[in-house]
Every structure is written in structure tokens, then in C-alpha cells.
Coordinates of C-alpha atoms and ligand atoms in Angstrom, one line a residue:
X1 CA 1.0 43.8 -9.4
X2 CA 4.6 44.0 -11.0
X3 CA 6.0 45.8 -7.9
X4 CA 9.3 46.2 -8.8
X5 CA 11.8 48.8 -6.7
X6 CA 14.8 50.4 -8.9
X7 CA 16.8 48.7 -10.6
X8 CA 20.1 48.5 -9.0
X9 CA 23.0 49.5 -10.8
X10 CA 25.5 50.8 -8.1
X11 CA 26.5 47.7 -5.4
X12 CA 23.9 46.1 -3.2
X13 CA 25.1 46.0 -0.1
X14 CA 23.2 43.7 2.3
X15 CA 23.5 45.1 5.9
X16 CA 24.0 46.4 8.8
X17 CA 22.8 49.9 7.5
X18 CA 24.2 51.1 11.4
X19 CA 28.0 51.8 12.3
X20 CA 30.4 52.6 10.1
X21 CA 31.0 48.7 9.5
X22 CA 28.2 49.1 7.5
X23 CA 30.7 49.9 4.1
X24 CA 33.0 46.7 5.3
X25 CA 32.9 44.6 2.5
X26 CA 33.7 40.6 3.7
X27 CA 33.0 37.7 2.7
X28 CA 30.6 36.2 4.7
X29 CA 31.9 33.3 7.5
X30 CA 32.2 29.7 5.5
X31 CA 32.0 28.7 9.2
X32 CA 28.2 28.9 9.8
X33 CA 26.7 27.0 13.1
X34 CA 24.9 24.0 12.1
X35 CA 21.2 24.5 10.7
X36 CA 18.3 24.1 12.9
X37 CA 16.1 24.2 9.8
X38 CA 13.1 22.4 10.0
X39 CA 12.6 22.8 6.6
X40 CA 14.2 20.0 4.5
X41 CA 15.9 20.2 1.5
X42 CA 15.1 17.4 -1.4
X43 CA 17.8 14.6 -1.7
X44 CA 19.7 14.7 -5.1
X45 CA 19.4 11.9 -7.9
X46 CA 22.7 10.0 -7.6
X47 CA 25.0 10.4 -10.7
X48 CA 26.2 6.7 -11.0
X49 CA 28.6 8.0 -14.2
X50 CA 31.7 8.3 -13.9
X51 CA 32.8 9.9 -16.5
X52 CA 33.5 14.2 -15.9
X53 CA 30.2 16.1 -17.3
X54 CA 28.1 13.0 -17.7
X55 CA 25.0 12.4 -15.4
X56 CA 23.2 9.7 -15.4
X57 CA 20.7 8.8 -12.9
X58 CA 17.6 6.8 -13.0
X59 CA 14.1 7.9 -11.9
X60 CA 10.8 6.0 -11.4
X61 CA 7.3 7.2 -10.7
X62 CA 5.5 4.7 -9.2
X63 CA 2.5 5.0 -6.8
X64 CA 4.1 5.0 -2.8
X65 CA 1.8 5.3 0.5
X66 CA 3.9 8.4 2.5
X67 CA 3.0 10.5 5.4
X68 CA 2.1 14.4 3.8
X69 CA 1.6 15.9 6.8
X70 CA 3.2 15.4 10.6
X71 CA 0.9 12.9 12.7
X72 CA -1.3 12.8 9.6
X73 CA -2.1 9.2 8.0
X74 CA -0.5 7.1 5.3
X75 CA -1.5 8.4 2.1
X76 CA -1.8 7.0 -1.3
X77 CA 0.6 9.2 -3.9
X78 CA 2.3 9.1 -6.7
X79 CA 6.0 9.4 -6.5
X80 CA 9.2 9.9 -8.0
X81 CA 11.9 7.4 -6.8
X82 CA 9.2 7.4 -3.7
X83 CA 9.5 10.8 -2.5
X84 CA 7.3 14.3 -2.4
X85 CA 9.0 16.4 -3.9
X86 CA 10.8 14.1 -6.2
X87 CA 14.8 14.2 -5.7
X88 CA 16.5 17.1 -7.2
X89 CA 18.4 16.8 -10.4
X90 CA 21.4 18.8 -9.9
X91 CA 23.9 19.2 -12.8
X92 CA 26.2 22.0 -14.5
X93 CA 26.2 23.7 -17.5
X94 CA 27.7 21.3 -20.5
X95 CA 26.8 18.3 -19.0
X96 CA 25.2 15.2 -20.8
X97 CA 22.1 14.2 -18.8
X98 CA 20.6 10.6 -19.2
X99 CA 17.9 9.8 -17.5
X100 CA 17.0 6.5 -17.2
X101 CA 13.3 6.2 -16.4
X102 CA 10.7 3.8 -15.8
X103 CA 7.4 4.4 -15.3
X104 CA 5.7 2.2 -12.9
X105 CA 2.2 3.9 -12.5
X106 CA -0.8 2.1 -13.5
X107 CA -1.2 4.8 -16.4
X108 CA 0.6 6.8 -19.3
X109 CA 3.1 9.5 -18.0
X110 CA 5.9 11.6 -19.3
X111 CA 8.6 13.4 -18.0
X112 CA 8.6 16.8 -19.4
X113 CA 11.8 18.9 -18.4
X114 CA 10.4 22.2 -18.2
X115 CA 12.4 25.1 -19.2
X116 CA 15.4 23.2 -20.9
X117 CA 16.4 23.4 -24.4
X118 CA 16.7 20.4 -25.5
X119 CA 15.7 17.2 -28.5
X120 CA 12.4 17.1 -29.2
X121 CA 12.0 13.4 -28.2
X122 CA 13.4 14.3 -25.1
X123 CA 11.1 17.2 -24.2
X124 CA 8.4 14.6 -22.3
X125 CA 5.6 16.1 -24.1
X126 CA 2.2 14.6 -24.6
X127 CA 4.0 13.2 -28.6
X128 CA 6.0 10.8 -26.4
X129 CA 4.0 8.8 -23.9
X130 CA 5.3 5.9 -21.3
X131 CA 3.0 3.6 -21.1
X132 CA 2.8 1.9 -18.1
X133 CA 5.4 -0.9 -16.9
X134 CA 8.1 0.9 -19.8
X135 CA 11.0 2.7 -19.9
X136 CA 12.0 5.8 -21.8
X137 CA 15.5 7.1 -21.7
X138 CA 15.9 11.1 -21.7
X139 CA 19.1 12.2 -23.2
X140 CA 20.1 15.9 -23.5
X141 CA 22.8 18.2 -23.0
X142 CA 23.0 21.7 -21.1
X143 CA 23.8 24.3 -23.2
X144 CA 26.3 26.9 -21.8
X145 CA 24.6 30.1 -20.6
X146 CA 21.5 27.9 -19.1
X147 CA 22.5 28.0 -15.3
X148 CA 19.2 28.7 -13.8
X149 CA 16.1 26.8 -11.4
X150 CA 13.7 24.4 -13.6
X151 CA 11.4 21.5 -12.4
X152 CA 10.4 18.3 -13.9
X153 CA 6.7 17.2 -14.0
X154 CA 4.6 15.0 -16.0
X155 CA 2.9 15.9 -18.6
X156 CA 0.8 13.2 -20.1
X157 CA -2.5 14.1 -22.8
X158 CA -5.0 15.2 -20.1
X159 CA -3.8 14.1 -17.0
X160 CA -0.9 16.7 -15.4
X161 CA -3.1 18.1 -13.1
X162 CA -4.0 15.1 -11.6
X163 CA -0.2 13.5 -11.9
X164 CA 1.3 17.0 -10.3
X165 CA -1.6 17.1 -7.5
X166 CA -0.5 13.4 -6.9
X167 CA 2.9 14.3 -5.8
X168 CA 4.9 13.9 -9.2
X169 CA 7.0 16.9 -9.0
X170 CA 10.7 17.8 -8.8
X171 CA 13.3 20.7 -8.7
X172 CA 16.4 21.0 -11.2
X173 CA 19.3 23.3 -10.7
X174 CA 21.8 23.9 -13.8
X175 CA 24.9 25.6 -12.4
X176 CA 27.5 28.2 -14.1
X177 CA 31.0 27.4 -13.3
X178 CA 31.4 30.8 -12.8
X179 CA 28.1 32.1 -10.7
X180 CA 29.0 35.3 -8.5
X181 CA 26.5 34.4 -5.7
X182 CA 27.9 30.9 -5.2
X183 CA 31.6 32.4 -5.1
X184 CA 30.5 34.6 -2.1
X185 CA 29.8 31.2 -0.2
X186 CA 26.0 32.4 0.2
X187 CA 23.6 29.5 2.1
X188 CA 21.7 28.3 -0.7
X189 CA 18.2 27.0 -0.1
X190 CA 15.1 25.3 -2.6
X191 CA 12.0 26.1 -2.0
X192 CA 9.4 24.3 -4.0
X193 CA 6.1 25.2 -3.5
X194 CA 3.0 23.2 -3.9
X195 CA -0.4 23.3 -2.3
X196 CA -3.1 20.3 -2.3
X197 CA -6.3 19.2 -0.9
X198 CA -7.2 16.4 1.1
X199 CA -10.5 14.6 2.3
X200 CA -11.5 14.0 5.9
X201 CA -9.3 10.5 6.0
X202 CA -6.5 12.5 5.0
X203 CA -6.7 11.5 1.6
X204 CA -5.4 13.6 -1.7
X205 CA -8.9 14.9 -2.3
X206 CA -10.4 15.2 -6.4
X207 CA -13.7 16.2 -7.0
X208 CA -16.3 14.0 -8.4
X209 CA -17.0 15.0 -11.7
X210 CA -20.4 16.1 -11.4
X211 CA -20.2 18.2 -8.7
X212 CA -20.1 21.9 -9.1
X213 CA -16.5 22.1 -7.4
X214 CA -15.3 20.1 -10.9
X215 CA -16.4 22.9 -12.3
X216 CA -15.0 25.5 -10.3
X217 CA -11.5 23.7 -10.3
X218 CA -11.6 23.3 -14.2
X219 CA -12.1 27.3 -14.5
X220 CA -9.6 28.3 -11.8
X221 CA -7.6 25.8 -12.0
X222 CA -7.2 22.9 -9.3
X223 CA -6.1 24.5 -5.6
X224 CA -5.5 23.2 -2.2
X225 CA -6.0 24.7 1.4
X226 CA -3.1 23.3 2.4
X227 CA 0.1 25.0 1.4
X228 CA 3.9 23.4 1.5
X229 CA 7.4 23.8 0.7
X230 CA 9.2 21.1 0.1
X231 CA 6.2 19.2 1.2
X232 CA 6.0 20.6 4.7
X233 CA 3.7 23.0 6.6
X234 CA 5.2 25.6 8.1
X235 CA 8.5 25.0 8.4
X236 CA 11.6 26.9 9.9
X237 CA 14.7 28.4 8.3
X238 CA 17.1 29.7 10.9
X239 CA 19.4 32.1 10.1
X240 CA 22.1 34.3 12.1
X241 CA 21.5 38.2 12.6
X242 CA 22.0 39.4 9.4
X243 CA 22.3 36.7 7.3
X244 CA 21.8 36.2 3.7
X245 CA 20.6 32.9 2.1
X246 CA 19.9 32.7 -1.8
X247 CA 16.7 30.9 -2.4
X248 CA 15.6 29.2 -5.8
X249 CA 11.8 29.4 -5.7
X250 CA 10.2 27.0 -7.7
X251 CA 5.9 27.2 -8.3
X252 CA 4.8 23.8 -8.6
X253 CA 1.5 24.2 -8.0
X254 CA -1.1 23.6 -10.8
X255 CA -3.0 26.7 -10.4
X256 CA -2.2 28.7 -7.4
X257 CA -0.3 31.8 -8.1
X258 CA 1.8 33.2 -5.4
X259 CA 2.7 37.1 -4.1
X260 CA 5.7 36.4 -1.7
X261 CA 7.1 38.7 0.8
X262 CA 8.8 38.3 4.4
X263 CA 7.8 41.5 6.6
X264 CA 10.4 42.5 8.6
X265 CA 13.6 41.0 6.3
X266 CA 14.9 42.4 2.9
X267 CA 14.3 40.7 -0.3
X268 CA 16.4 41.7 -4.0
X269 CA 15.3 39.8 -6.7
X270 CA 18.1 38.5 -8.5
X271 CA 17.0 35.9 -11.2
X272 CA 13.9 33.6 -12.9
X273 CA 13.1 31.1 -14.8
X274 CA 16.0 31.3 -16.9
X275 CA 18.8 32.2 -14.1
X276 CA 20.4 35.4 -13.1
X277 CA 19.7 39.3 -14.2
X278 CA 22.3 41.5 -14.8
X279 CA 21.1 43.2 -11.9
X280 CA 19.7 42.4 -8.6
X281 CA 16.0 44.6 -7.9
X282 CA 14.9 45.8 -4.5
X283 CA 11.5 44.1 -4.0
X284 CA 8.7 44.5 -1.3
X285 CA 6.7 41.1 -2.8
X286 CA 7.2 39.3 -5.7
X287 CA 4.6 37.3 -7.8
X288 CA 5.4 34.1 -8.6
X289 CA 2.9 32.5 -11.0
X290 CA 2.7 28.6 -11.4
X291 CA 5.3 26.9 -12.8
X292 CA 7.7 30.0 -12.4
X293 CA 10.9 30.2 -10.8
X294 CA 12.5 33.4 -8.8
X295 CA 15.8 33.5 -7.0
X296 CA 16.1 35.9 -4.0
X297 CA 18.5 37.0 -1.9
X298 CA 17.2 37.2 1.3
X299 CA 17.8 39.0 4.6
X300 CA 16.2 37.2 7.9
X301 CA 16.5 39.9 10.4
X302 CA 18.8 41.6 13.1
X303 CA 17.7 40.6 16.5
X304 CA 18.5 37.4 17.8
X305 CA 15.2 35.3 18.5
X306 CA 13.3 37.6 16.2
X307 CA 10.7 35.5 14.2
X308 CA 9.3 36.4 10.9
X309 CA 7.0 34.9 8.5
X310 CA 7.5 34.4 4.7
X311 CA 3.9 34.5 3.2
X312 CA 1.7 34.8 0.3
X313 CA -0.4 37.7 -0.2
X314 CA -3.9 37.9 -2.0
X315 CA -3.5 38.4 -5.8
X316 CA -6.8 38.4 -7.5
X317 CA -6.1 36.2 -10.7
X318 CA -9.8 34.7 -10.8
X319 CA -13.3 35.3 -12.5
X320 CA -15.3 37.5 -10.2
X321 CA -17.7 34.2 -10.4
X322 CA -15.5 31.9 -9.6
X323 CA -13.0 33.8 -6.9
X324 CA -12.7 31.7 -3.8
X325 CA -14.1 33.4 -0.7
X326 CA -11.0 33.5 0.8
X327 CA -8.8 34.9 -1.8
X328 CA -7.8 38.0 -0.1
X329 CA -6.4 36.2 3.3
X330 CA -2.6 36.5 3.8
X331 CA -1.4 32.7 3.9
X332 CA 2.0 31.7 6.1
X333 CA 4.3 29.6 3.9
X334 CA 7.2 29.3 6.8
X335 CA 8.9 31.3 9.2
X336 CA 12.2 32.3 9.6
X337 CA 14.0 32.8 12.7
X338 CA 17.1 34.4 13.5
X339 CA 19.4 32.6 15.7
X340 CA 21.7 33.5 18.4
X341 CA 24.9 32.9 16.5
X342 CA 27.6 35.4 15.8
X343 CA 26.0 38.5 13.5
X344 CA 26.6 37.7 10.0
X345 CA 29.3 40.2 8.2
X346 CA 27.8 42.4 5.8
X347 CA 27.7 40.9 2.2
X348 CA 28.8 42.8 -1.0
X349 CA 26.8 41.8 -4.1
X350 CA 28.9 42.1 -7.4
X351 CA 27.3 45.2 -9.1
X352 CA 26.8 43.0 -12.4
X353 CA 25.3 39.3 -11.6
X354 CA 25.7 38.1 -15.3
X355 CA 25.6 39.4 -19.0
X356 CA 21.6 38.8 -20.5
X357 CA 22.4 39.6 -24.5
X358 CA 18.6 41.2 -25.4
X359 CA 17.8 39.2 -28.5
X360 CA 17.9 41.1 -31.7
X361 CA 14.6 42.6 -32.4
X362 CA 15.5 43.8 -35.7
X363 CA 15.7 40.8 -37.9
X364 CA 12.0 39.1 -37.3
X365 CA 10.4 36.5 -39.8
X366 CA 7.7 36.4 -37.9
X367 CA 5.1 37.9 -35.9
X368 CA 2.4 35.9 -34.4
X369 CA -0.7 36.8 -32.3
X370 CA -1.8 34.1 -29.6
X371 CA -5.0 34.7 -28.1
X372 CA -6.0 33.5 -24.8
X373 CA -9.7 32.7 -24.1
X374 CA -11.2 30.4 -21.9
X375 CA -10.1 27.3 -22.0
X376 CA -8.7 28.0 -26.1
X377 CA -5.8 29.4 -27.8
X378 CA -6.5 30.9 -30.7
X379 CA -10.2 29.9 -30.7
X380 CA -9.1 26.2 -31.1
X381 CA -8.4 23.3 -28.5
X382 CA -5.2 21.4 -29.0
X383 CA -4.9 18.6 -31.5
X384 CA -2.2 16.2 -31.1
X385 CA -2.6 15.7 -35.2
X386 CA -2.8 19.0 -35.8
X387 CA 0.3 21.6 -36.6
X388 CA -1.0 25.4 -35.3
X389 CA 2.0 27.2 -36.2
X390 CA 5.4 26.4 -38.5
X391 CA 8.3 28.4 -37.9
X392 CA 12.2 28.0 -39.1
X393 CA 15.2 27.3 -37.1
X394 CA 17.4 30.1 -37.6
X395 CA 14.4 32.6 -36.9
X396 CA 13.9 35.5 -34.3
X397 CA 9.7 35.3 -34.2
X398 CA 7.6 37.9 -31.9
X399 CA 5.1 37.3 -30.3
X400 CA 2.0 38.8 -29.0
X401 CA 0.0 37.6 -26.3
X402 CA -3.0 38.8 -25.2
X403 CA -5.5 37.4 -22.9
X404 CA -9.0 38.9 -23.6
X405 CA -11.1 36.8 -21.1
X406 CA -11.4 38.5 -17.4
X407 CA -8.8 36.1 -15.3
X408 CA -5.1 35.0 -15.6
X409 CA -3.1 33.0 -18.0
X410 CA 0.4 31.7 -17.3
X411 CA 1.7 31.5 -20.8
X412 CA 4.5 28.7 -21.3
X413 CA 6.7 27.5 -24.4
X414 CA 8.0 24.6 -24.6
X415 CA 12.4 23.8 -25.3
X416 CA 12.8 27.8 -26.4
X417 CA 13.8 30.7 -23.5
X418 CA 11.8 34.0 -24.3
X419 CA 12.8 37.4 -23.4
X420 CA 9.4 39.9 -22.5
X421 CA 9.7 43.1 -24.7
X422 CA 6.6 44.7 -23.3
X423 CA 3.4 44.5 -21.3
X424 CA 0.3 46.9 -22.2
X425 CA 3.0 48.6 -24.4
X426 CA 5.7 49.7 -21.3
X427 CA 8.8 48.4 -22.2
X428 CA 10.1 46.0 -19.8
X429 CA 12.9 47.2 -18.4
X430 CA 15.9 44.7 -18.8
X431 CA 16.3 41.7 -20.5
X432 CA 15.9 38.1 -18.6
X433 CA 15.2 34.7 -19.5
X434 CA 11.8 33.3 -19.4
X435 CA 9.4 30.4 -20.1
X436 CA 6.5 31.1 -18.4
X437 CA 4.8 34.6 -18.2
X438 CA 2.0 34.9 -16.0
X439 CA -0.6 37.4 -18.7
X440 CA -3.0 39.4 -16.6
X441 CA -6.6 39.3 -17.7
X442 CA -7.4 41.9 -20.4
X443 CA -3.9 42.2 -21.1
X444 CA -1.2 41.8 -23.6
X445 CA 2.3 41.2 -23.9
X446 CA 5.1 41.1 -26.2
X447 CA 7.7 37.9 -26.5
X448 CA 10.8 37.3 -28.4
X449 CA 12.4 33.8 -29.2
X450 CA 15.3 32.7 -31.1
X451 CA 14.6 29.4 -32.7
X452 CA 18.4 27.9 -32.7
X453 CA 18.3 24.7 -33.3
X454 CA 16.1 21.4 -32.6
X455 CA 13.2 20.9 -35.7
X456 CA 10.1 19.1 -34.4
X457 CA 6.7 19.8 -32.4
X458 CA 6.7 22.1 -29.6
X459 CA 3.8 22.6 -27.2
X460 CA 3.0 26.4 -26.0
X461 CA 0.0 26.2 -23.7
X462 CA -1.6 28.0 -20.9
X463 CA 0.3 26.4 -17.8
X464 CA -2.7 26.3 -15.1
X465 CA -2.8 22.2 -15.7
X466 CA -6.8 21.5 -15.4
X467 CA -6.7 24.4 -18.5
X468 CA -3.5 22.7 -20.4
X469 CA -5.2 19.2 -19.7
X470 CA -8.3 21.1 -21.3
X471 CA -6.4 21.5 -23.9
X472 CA -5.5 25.1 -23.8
X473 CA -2.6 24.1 -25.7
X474 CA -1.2 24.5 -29.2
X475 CA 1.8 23.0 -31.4
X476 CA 3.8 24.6 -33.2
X477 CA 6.4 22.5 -35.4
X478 CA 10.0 24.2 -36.6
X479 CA 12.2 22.8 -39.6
Ligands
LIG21 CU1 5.7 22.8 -17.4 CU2 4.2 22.0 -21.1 O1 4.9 22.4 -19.2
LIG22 CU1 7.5 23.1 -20.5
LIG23 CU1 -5.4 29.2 -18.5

């Protein structure tokens, strides 16, 4: 399902593959008509610092009644600083980020920034609850090198998937002083997935606890018929013939795993979790389990008024007993429409996006097996008071993954970047940043992580939230 063109090493060039324009290399008009997007784009959490390369912003859950879908009621959520998504934390490599938050949900939450490398106390992990009516303040620093899409969720002991499903969720963005794609003046658009269900008053929609659908939800994880981005059906990107936009695609759905592709436009993969490859890859669709993060560069179309639609194709991570019915229908995520302005001018992609060092495989202290089953890693549920694994900062460790149960696993570490050596054996083929790695069923991989620095207890769990809340989850403490 990894379909992956070739990798690119020459320049990319981006259109118009007629006339001999089509070898012009210009940087793309900073001058672009005003957006008729329907689609909306998060606000940002105000920095109320002063001070150069300190943020600090403050962010509150709380429950809010908001309107999820056009014409639809008032519905009870939970949300941060009263929004779905939550507002975007937007900040640059180097800076000091305090968070100031305050949980005003009538239960424990956390704040767990997921991807970052950062304190242990500041991780949000299930070690550090908020009780109700409290305040926690999350201090950490961006290292250099961490420019890349992340999100923010809750992650509370046993209750993510509910807190996610309730409309906790937000984007961050960590930018590079020097990123090629920005210095081209490329549109840049988030897109944060989520799907949910609701009942017949509208109503975010849970299963009673009895009822065979509990079941179903615990083993699939929890998924909803209705899909968004950004919290909105169907919406509209407009773009001129030709144009370009960079998106930063961020999963935040608990369970659903998506296979994207816009018939009709051009898509190159050019970063994940961790930020940008060296290189960007041709791609027809590109999986994008939950939780995981892919930047694309995207071409709309040619012909003015030309409509096409960005969608989600089947990808059969389930249990033959518990597939939905439905799971091989194509689903339409939004549609993008090319405008009548001006043609866009052709855009030259620098040949070499960024320098990935592959981590040095040569010098390991340890190599560790994690095995997926249903519902257990390594045959054991998680225990807050237990310690799975201890492992040394200063240490390159290797790990093997393998899932030996018969559907998907998104596999997630906590405050460390991981680089895939190999799946099934074939050697990926260049180095990127990760966190989350989707591992197929009856599968195996190979990770490598570089323990630098930050001792304390790290979570690594499956990242489907009904299995993590589960406790499909395991701890693994550095000193
Ligand atoms: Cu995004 Cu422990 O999770
Ligand atoms: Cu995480
Ligand atoms: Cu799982």
C-alpha cells in the first residue's frame, strides 16, 4: 500500500508540461487574487511575550456548545480555547514555548505534545494528570533541526479517545528559518483531519457499553461517518490554473486511517511527521495513518472552472470480522477548484529540500523486540507502576516491530523521532523523521532512535486511542 513513485533526485518541476515555457523557472506571483476558500484555516494561539524566541500563550479545554456542521444544531463538545480544531500553535525552531493551561473540563486531562522532544514533565502523558479546575504550565524548547507538522491532543489514563472524539484536538507547526518551500512564496494550507459520529439530535454519538458496536469500536478503533477538515464537510480550496499550494496534513482521527489522492492534479510528497525529506517523491495516493502527518505539494489543475476532488480511498486495515461494510467506498474529503485567475508560472522545486543525517546504525546498545497483539504489547497491558523497558541516554537502540495479529497497528513513541530502517526486510529507501509508523498486520519493521537527552518515563503505544486507552501501551524509562 506504500505506493511510492521514484525518488526524485534531478529538479521537480511543477508545470505546464506544454510550450517551451514549460523549462521557465519563476518564482511564483506573491500577488495571488484573494482566496475563495471555503475551507478555513485554524486561528493561531496569541504569543502575549514579548521577548524574541519566547512564546507564551495560554490554552483552556473546557466543554463549549458549537455548531459542527452547517444548519446542524448546537452541540455539546469539548474544546480548546472554545474552538474545533483547537487554535494552532505556530512557533519556530529555538523558541521557548510556555504554555499556560488550565483545564476546565469536569475530568482529568493532559496535554500531550505529540511528536516534540521535549522534558519529561512536559510531555502531557498519562504520569502528569490535570485534574479538573487546575493549571499545569508546559515549558519546552524547540530544538534546531525540528521544523516539521505536530498536533496536540489529550492524553489522559483511559480516556483519549473519548477527549479527541469530543473535539480536543489541535495542529502545531515548528518552522526552519531557512525552509526552501516557504522561500518560494508557496500558498501554505493545514489540513487536519478528523472524522466523528453523531446521534439523530445531532449529538457527538458514543456507544453504550453493552452494545455490540462497543465492541466493534474497541477492536477497530472508534470511527465516524462523517469526515472533516478543519472541522468542515466538504469544503473548497480554490486555486489558479496551475497552482501549487503546500499542504501540512495532519490525522487526527482516533482510528481512521486515510489513502489520499486528488484525480486529476499532481501530488509530490515532500515531508512527515518529522518535516521535510531530502527529496520530494512523485505519488499517486499517499497513506496517512492516525496521528501522522504528510506535507504535499500539490497541483489543482489547468482549466479554469475545472473541479476536482481530494478523497480517501479504501485501505483495508481491519479484522475480516470486524471490517465495516462500507470499507471499500471512495470518501470525498473537499474539492478543489481552479479559478479563473491569471495561470500560475511554473514552480522550480530546489533539487535538495533538506539534509536528513541517517542515524548511525553501527554503534547499538540495544535491540529490542515489541510485539503487537490485540489489544497488548509484549503480551502485557500498560501499568502506570510498572517500568517495561530501561534504556541510557546517550544510546542508539533498534527496534523491531512486528504486529502478528491480522489488522493494523500505528506504532508511536513518545519525546524521541525514529528513522524506519526496513519493513518485511526491504530497506526503506531514504532516511526521514518519524513518530508514528502505521505496522501492517503480519508485518514487521525495523526502527532506530537516538536517546539524546531527557531521563524519565516515556510511553510507546499503539496510537488507535480506544486500543492505547485499552492500554496497548508500555513505558519505557531512560537514565
Ligand atoms: Cu499522540 Cu501517546 O500520543
Ligand atoms: Cu506522542
Ligand atoms: Cu492497535
Amino acid at each position: 500500500m506504500r505506493a511510492r513513485g521514484v525518488v526524485v533526485t534531478a529538479i521537480v518541476l511543477l508545470l505546464p508540461l506544454t510550450g517551451p515555457r514549460a523549462s521557465v523557472a519563476i518564482k511564483p506571483s506573491v500577488t495571488r487574487a484573494a482566496t475563495s476558500d471555503t475551507l478555513r484555516q485554524p486561528t493561531t494561539l496569541r504569543n502575549r511575550s514579548t521577548v524574541p524566541h519566547v512564546v507564551d500563550v495560554d490554552l483552556t479545554a473546557a466543554p463549549a456548545q458549537l455548531r459542527l456542521r452547517p444548519g446542524g444544531p448546537l452541540v455539546r463538545v469539548y474544546a480548546y480555547n472554545g474552538t474545533v480544531p483547537g487554535p494552532t500553535l505556530d512557533v519556530r525552531e529555538g523558541d521557548s514555548v510556555v504554555v499556560h493551561f488550565h483545564n476546565e473540563l469536569p475530568e482529568v486531562t493532559t496535554v500531550h505534545w505529540h511528536g516534540l522532544h521535549l522534558p519529561a514533565n512536559a510531555d502531557g502523558s498519562p504520569l502528569f494528570p490535570v485534574a479538573p479546575g487546575s493549571t499545569y504550565v508546559y515549558t519546552f524548547r524547540i530544538p534546531p533541526g525540528y521544523a516539521g507538522t505536530y498536533w496536540y491532543h489529550p492524553h489522559p489514563d483511559a480516556r483519549s479517545s473519548y477527549q479527541v472524539s469530543m473535539g480536543l484536538f489541535g495542529a502545531m507547526i515548528v518552522r526552519a528559518p531557512d525552509d526552501p518551500i516557504a522561500a518560494l512564496g508557496v500558498p501554505e494550507k493545514l489540513l487536519i483531519l478528523s472524522d466523528n459520529r453523531f446521534d439523530a439530535n445531532g449529538a457527538i454519538s458514543f456507544p453504550d457499553s453493552e452494545s455490540i458496536q462497543a465492541e466493534v469500536d474497541l477492536e477497530n478503533g472508534r470511527e465516524g461517518n462523517v469526515l472533516m477538515v478543519n472541522g468542515q464537510v466538504m469544503p473548497t480550496i480554490s486555486m489558479p490554473p496551475g497552482g501549487v499550494q503546500r499542504w501540512r496534513i495532519v490525522n487526527a482521527s482516533a482510528a481512521r486511517v486515510y489513502r489520499l489522492s486528488l484525480p486529476g492534479g499532481q501530488m509530490i510528497h515532500v515531508g512527515s511527521d518529522g518535516g521535510l525529506f531530502a527529496h520530494g517523491v512523485t505519488v499517486p495516493d499517499i497513506m496517512i495513518a492516525n496521528s501522522e502527518r504528510v506535507e504535499l505539494l500539490v497541483r489543482g489543475g489547468l482549466t479554469p472552472g475545472q473541479r476536482l476532488q481530494f478523497q480517501d480511498l479504501p485501505y483495508d486495515r481491519y479484522m475480516p470480522q470486524t471490517r465495516p461494510a462500507d470499507w471499500d467506498s471512495t470518501r470525498a474529503l473537499l474539492s478543489v477548484v481552479v479559478s479563473h485567475a491569471p495561470a500560475a508560472q511554473p514552480l522550480r522545486i530546489p533539487p535538495v529540500l533538506r539534509y536528513v543525517p541517517p542515524l548511525d546504525t553501527m554503534h547499538v546498545a540495544e535491540r529490542r523486540v515489541i510485539v503487537m497483539s490485540q489489544g497488548l504489547i509484549n503480551g502485557r497491558k500498560m501499568d502506570m507502576n510498572r517500568v517495561d523497558l530501561r534504556g541510557h541516554l546517550g544510546t542508539t537502540e533498534i527496534w523491531e516491530l512486528q504486529n502478528v495479529v491480522g489488522m493494523d497497528h500505528p506504532f508511536h513513541l513518545h519525546g524521541f523521532r525514529f528513522q524506519v530502517l526496513d519493513r518485511d526486510g526491504v530497506p526503506e529507501p531514504f532516511p526521514s523523521w518519524k513518530d508514528l509508523v502505521n505496522v501492517p498486520k503480519h508485518s514487521s519493521m525495523r526502527i532506530v532512535v537516538r536517546f539524546d537527552d531527557y531521563p524519565g518515563k516515556w510511553m510507546y503505544h499503539c496510537h488507535i486511542l480506544d486500543h492505547e486507552d485499552e492500554g496497548m501501551m508500555g513505558v519505557l524509562e531512560l537514565n
